[in-house]
XYZ file of C-alpha atoms in Angstrom:
441
model
C 83.621 156.477 174.135
C 86.323 155.136 177.367
C 87.041 151.568 177.100
C 88.277 149.336 179.935
C 92.082 150.195 178.939
C 91.732 154.026 179.780
C 89.782 154.004 182.928
C 90.693 150.617 184.734
C 94.173 150.225 183.304
C 95.258 148.200 186.701
C 92.154 145.701 186.405
C 92.643 142.188 185.192
C 91.054 142.591 181.916
C 90.394 140.803 177.988
C 90.815 142.769 175.093
C 86.980 141.050 174.018
C 85.504 143.406 176.561
C 87.015 146.707 174.751
C 84.854 149.088 172.861
C 87.405 150.002 170.490
C 88.302 148.354 166.907
C 88.951 144.305 167.347
C 91.776 143.973 165.212
C 92.389 141.063 163.972
C 90.567 137.980 165.053
C 92.938 135.076 165.227
C 92.097 132.121 162.780
C 93.046 128.512 163.373
C 92.461 126.123 166.336
C 89.652 126.865 168.984
C 88.527 125.483 171.913
C 84.537 126.071 171.581
C 81.716 125.619 174.558
C 78.237 125.367 173.810
C 75.440 125.125 176.738
C 72.846 122.273 175.558
C 69.451 124.491 175.803
C 65.601 123.124 176.490
C 64.555 120.921 173.772
C 61.799 123.586 173.067
C 64.598 125.914 171.776
C 66.231 123.352 169.717
C 63.062 123.139 167.656
C 63.850 127.065 166.526
C 65.101 127.643 162.861
C 66.519 130.500 161.438
C 68.636 131.828 164.830
C 72.230 131.209 164.669
C 73.902 129.007 167.148
C 76.736 130.659 169.583
C 79.671 128.936 170.644
C 81.938 130.647 173.374
C 85.618 130.363 172.097
C 89.498 130.327 173.673
C 92.009 130.243 171.204
C 93.663 126.891 171.809
C 97.400 128.036 170.950
C 96.651 130.308 173.383
C 95.153 127.922 176.541
C 97.899 125.473 175.823
C 100.620 127.738 176.780
C 99.235 129.523 179.279
C 97.993 126.462 181.190
C 101.501 125.213 181.332
C 102.729 128.347 183.124
C 100.189 127.620 185.980
C 99.572 131.348 185.839
C 96.925 132.452 188.369
C 93.237 132.391 187.098
C 92.977 136.355 186.409
C 96.074 137.020 184.463
C 94.871 133.857 182.667
C 92.029 135.323 181.409
C 92.950 138.548 180.857
C 95.446 136.886 178.265
C 93.804 134.111 176.484
C 92.144 135.465 172.883
C 88.318 134.888 172.812
C 85.842 135.076 170.030
C 82.771 134.060 169.722
C 81.224 131.789 166.626
C 77.870 132.139 165.153
C 76.836 128.924 163.075
C 74.156 129.792 160.554
C 72.767 126.404 161.495
C 72.926 123.475 164.442
C 73.849 120.392 162.772
C 77.272 120.560 163.834
C 76.120 120.542 167.117
C 73.353 118.462 168.097
C 74.886 115.363 165.889
C 77.690 115.109 168.312
C 76.464 116.023 172.010
C 75.205 112.578 172.559
C 73.373 112.097 175.937
C 73.807 115.562 177.216
C 70.831 117.306 179.050
C 70.167 121.062 179.081
C 72.576 123.076 181.265
C 75.258 120.291 180.137
C 78.138 122.427 178.486
C 79.640 120.569 175.736
C 83.173 121.290 174.425
C 84.493 120.912 170.747
C 87.582 121.685 168.978
C 87.092 123.709 166.067
C 89.084 125.606 163.514
C 88.413 128.978 161.750
C 89.529 129.924 158.770
C 88.917 132.674 156.408
C 85.638 132.760 154.205
C 85.939 131.727 150.490
C 83.624 132.123 147.753
C 82.294 128.636 148.173
C 82.978 127.787 151.857
C 81.707 130.193 154.818
C 79.207 128.693 157.216
C 79.038 131.265 160.367
C 80.427 134.472 161.870
C 83.322 135.266 164.102
C 82.836 137.934 166.741
C 86.752 139.138 168.510
C 84.632 141.344 170.588
C 81.167 141.313 171.830
C 81.052 145.166 170.491
C 82.350 143.690 166.924
C 80.503 143.395 163.925
C 82.166 140.336 162.956
C 83.083 138.765 159.895
C 81.894 135.731 157.554
C 84.417 132.905 158.127
C 84.412 128.917 157.589
C 84.019 126.642 160.828
C 85.029 123.376 160.685
C 84.324 120.876 163.461
C 87.521 118.755 164.421
C 86.448 116.929 167.687
C 84.168 116.540 169.878
C 85.707 116.331 173.642
C 82.730 115.838 175.975
C 80.695 117.503 178.650
C 82.168 120.047 181.273
C 83.832 118.069 183.486
C 85.433 115.490 181.035
C 85.620 117.571 178.145
C 87.010 121.168 179.385
C 90.315 121.769 178.145
C 90.548 124.461 181.215
C 91.653 123.030 184.565
C 89.186 123.237 187.033
C 91.191 126.013 189.143
C 90.457 128.548 186.455
C 86.712 128.493 186.731
C 85.520 130.878 189.163
C 83.719 129.088 192.022
C 81.203 129.955 194.800
C 81.788 129.461 198.643
C 78.259 128.151 200.072
C 79.086 129.178 203.623
C 79.747 133.052 202.319
C 76.668 135.005 202.882
C 75.701 137.718 200.876
C 77.680 140.795 201.872
C 74.554 143.072 203.611
C 76.619 146.114 202.999
C 75.856 145.606 199.088
C 72.374 146.084 199.118
C 71.811 147.772 202.984
C 71.687 151.417 202.629
C 69.689 151.423 199.154
C 67.176 148.856 200.081
C 65.853 151.063 203.134
C 65.263 154.110 200.490
C 61.773 154.616 199.759
C 61.139 153.610 195.796
C 59.190 155.173 193.330
C 58.539 152.871 190.520
C 60.393 150.376 188.193
C 62.029 151.491 184.972
C 62.846 149.433 181.999
C 65.410 150.895 179.963
C 65.548 150.749 175.976
C 69.078 149.101 175.455
C 68.184 147.241 172.203
C 67.932 143.544 172.326
C 68.978 142.916 175.595
C 67.707 143.690 179.424
C 68.635 146.575 181.875
C 65.709 147.759 184.796
C 66.251 149.706 188.001
C 64.401 150.296 191.025
C 64.000 154.000 190.767
C 63.663 156.865 193.741
C 62.223 159.937 193.399
C 64.196 163.438 194.173
C 62.355 166.853 193.565
C 59.844 165.042 191.252
C 62.500 163.254 189.155
C 63.523 159.859 189.199
C 66.613 158.227 189.549
C 68.218 154.165 189.957
C 68.767 153.390 193.320
C 69.186 149.481 192.147
C 69.792 147.908 188.915
C 68.711 144.781 187.765
C 70.969 143.806 184.703
C 73.061 146.275 182.879
C 73.178 144.596 179.099
C 72.413 145.711 175.515
C 72.210 144.401 171.777
C 75.324 142.684 170.737
C 77.051 141.041 168.176
C 74.090 140.202 165.249
C 72.093 142.716 167.767
C 74.524 145.280 167.970
C 72.934 147.707 166.081
C 69.513 147.557 168.289
C 71.449 149.468 170.994
C 70.276 153.028 170.847
C 72.772 155.436 169.645
C 72.215 158.257 171.813
C 72.204 156.472 174.763
C 74.909 158.281 177.088
C 75.255 155.814 179.872
C 74.551 154.920 183.392
C 74.150 157.284 186.579
C 75.204 157.200 189.263
C 78.137 154.659 188.934
C 78.149 153.034 192.542
C 74.491 152.018 192.465
C 74.533 148.052 193.238
C 73.977 145.924 190.460
C 71.700 142.648 190.484
C 72.954 140.203 187.793
C 69.980 137.960 186.703
C 72.008 135.751 185.045
C 75.236 135.343 183.007
C 74.130 135.754 179.280
C 75.710 138.588 177.714
C 72.840 140.825 176.428
C 72.193 141.215 180.246
C 75.250 142.782 180.907
C 77.213 143.898 177.996
C 76.845 147.345 178.646
C 79.983 147.320 181.010
C 82.074 147.089 177.725
C 80.264 150.515 176.465
C 80.474 152.122 179.856
C 83.044 150.771 182.190
C 82.006 152.871 184.969
C 79.844 150.473 185.764
C 82.749 148.287 187.287
C 82.780 151.130 190.055
C 79.370 149.166 191.366
C 78.765 146.202 193.653
C 77.433 143.082 191.586
C 75.501 140.225 193.169
C 75.124 137.182 190.954
C 74.494 133.714 190.841
C 77.719 130.935 189.851
C 78.803 131.887 186.548
C 78.857 128.925 184.123
C 82.092 127.342 182.898
C 82.140 129.006 179.695
C 84.947 131.494 178.481
C 83.548 134.866 178.031
C 81.250 134.860 181.462
C 84.476 133.497 183.619
C 86.827 136.114 182.237
C 84.304 138.818 183.312
C 83.368 137.099 186.780
C 87.375 137.113 187.188
C 87.498 141.110 186.341
C 85.076 141.843 188.822
C 86.442 139.601 191.301
C 89.612 141.002 190.883
C 88.170 144.721 191.678
C 86.678 143.157 194.629
C 83.110 144.006 193.164
C 81.057 140.574 193.032
C 79.157 138.640 195.284
C 78.267 135.286 194.120
C 74.946 133.605 195.417
C 75.442 129.836 195.146
C 73.433 126.810 195.992
C 74.177 125.697 199.273
C 73.063 129.276 200.516
C 69.703 130.628 201.310
C 67.160 130.038 197.944
C 66.159 133.653 198.914
C 66.890 137.164 200.015
C 64.667 139.454 201.503
C 64.532 143.278 202.289
C 62.014 146.217 202.361
C 62.199 146.741 198.930
C 62.815 143.189 197.107
C 63.188 139.733 197.226
C 65.749 138.208 195.239
C 64.611 134.198 194.404
C 67.578 131.525 192.999
C 65.888 130.047 190.231
C 65.550 126.201 190.351
C 66.444 125.042 186.549
C 69.318 123.463 185.248
C 70.535 126.261 182.370
C 71.970 129.471 182.851
C 68.779 131.233 182.046
C 66.426 128.954 184.448
C 69.336 128.784 187.376
C 69.652 132.325 187.775
C 68.111 135.138 189.920
C 64.422 136.247 189.889
C 64.169 139.534 191.425
C 60.537 141.010 192.706
C 60.837 144.584 193.760
C 58.245 146.259 196.221
C 56.498 149.709 196.406
C 53.740 151.779 196.753
C 52.394 153.210 200.465
C 52.553 150.472 202.734
C 55.150 148.030 200.211
C 52.415 146.079 198.863
C 52.808 146.682 195.228
C 54.862 143.967 193.525
C 57.046 143.794 190.116
C 58.442 140.498 188.724
C 61.868 140.888 186.506
C 62.719 137.267 185.603
C 65.433 138.213 183.440
C 65.166 134.933 181.183
C 64.047 132.268 183.422
C 61.045 129.850 182.761
C 58.172 130.908 184.919
C 58.294 127.339 186.435
C 61.353 127.963 187.511
C 60.519 131.112 190.383
C 59.458 129.769 193.411
C 57.004 132.524 194.061
C 55.348 132.247 190.740
C 55.128 128.168 191.573
C 53.539 129.511 194.969
C 50.842 131.729 193.038
C 51.982 135.274 194.159
C 50.367 137.690 192.438
C 51.864 140.949 190.298
C 51.037 144.522 189.928
C 53.229 144.453 187.287
C 55.706 142.307 184.987
C 58.783 142.838 182.566
C 58.214 139.385 180.234
C 60.547 136.788 180.588
C 63.451 136.484 177.864
C 62.419 139.430 175.669
C 59.167 137.774 174.909
C 60.832 134.633 173.335
C 59.401 131.388 173.428
C 58.013 129.854 176.755
C 58.969 126.545 177.768
C 55.876 126.161 180.029
C 52.042 126.835 180.028
C 52.697 128.578 183.486
C 52.221 132.265 183.774
C 52.405 134.824 186.973
C 49.190 135.680 188.068
C 48.119 139.502 187.675
C 46.753 142.176 190.348
C 43.984 143.754 189.105
C 44.862 146.542 186.963
C 48.109 145.016 186.243
C 50.649 146.161 183.321
C 53.221 144.289 181.582
C 56.489 145.550 179.661
C 59.012 143.983 177.640
C 62.665 144.819 176.946
C 63.577 144.151 173.516
C 65.212 145.692 170.174
C 63.387 146.656 167.280
C 64.297 144.653 164.476
C 66.001 142.008 166.196
C 67.212 138.984 164.393
C 65.139 136.535 166.795
C 62.017 138.431 165.940
C 60.681 138.491 169.627
C 58.537 139.189 171.074
C 56.704 136.342 169.731
C 52.609 136.506 169.081
C 52.608 132.980 170.880
C 54.142 134.200 174.251
C 52.095 137.710 174.015
C 48.971 135.365 173.310
C 49.826 133.465 176.367
C 50.261 136.142 178.440
C 46.889 137.642 177.775
C 45.530 134.270 178.583
C 46.834 134.757 182.105
C 45.104 138.033 182.158
C 48.217 140.175 181.262
C 47.777 143.492 178.885
C 49.244 143.728 175.802
C 52.924 144.720 177.242
C 54.760 148.218 176.365
C 57.790 147.673 174.928
C 61.023 149.297 174.742
C 62.295 151.249 172.030
C 59.141 151.387 170.025
C 57.821 154.897 170.636
C 59.407 158.393 169.784
C 62.829 159.161 169.936
C 65.477 156.763 171.394
C 66.469 155.472 173.719
C 63.015 155.159 174.337
C 62.269 153.631 178.039
C 59.037 152.091 180.071
C 58.769 153.430 183.514
C 55.913 152.102 186.049
C 55.533 154.729 188.999
C 53.853 152.551 191.954
C 51.421 155.721 192.016
C 50.697 156.634 188.323
C 49.921 155.045 184.947
C 52.739 153.421 182.908
C 54.733 155.800 181.147
C 56.897 155.721 177.754
C 59.834 158.348 178.464
C 62.060 159.279 175.139
C 63.354 162.363 177.214
C 65.884 160.608 179.988
C 67.989 162.591 182.389
C 66.639 165.749 183.457
C 69.810 167.130 184.737
C 73.031 167.904 182.624
C 74.867 164.299 182.929
C 76.288 162.023 180.506
C 73.825 159.283 181.352
C 70.551 158.422 179.741
C 68.843 156.737 182.919
C 67.267 159.428 185.029
C 63.251 160.251 184.542
C 62.132 163.547 184.134
C 58.896 164.757 186.072
C 55.590 164.937 183.900
């Protein structure tokens, strides 16, 4: 498997995104960022709490050199810490609200026989190791608590419109349907076009996959994404929605449209890689809240958390372009303007992999609508939740067809505009090193 190092030797990059061996995971003092979640999420038990961490010695030394941001994020050592419970977090965040980024100083040391309370991951594709995590100091929220100066955080310019050339050529093509790809506990979808009876991506919505605790859910036989220059819309910056760029760095050849990355180390590091390659267009508040082409509608979600302030995508198709498929990413439905406006949909990829809902609002289905779910079998979150499936049933949706649960893997779900929903375990009809082409019946 290729890595960022051998395919993009001149790009700004961080070894955290490598697909090679993780090497030694640094121990000692870290600056750790945590995003405060919606209250209902805090009631969940049995799930790890993730901290995005930058090695404190690196940060302190590199900030003093006043180097430019791309080089800074290339050099600082990054880790993810997964806490066994949340007691060290919520007892210390004070009056912080959902969407706030709070900062801690923590000390990571090797696990002992009697002391280990979490996992450390030195790369996104790392299996991790048990460690002991000690909370040394609560620093405060983003503006006061961040140890990293503001000019290192990538910010969008509200006066800069989305580059119409990114979507223009592809948005004028006639689409044939929507594919939800089997990437394990993560998400990747595509608007597909037809060529000689087969189907290929003309636009990706997320290019994620299972990572960290759910690394094993990614299908071992997944060969890659093709073609490599198709635009990518990133719904939001959670790593399970973009992590396949670590596995298949040719995705860096694509143009990306994304919401503003949160001021957390890992998302910022990737955003500076993409910015350094000239591949990233940010869509930020202050720009028009919707972007419409013949084949799609992009909506900036109205919530405060990373999940709920991203981009919701509606794809159009059919003979008159009246069929609609909603791809909400991880956003709560109440934060998607078209759902709030009671628009009706022919197809839906259920939000947040079928995880816990934050409101009772469900998109309205058209007659004969179908539902899909991007989820990894045996994932640590136990997605999808039955109460979430039941809520969609109550809203008029049928039981969703999930990825990765039928036949050999990868096992994708394909909804053509003019035909029944299909499960596809025999992807790519040609001899390309990829797994995202859909063969004809």
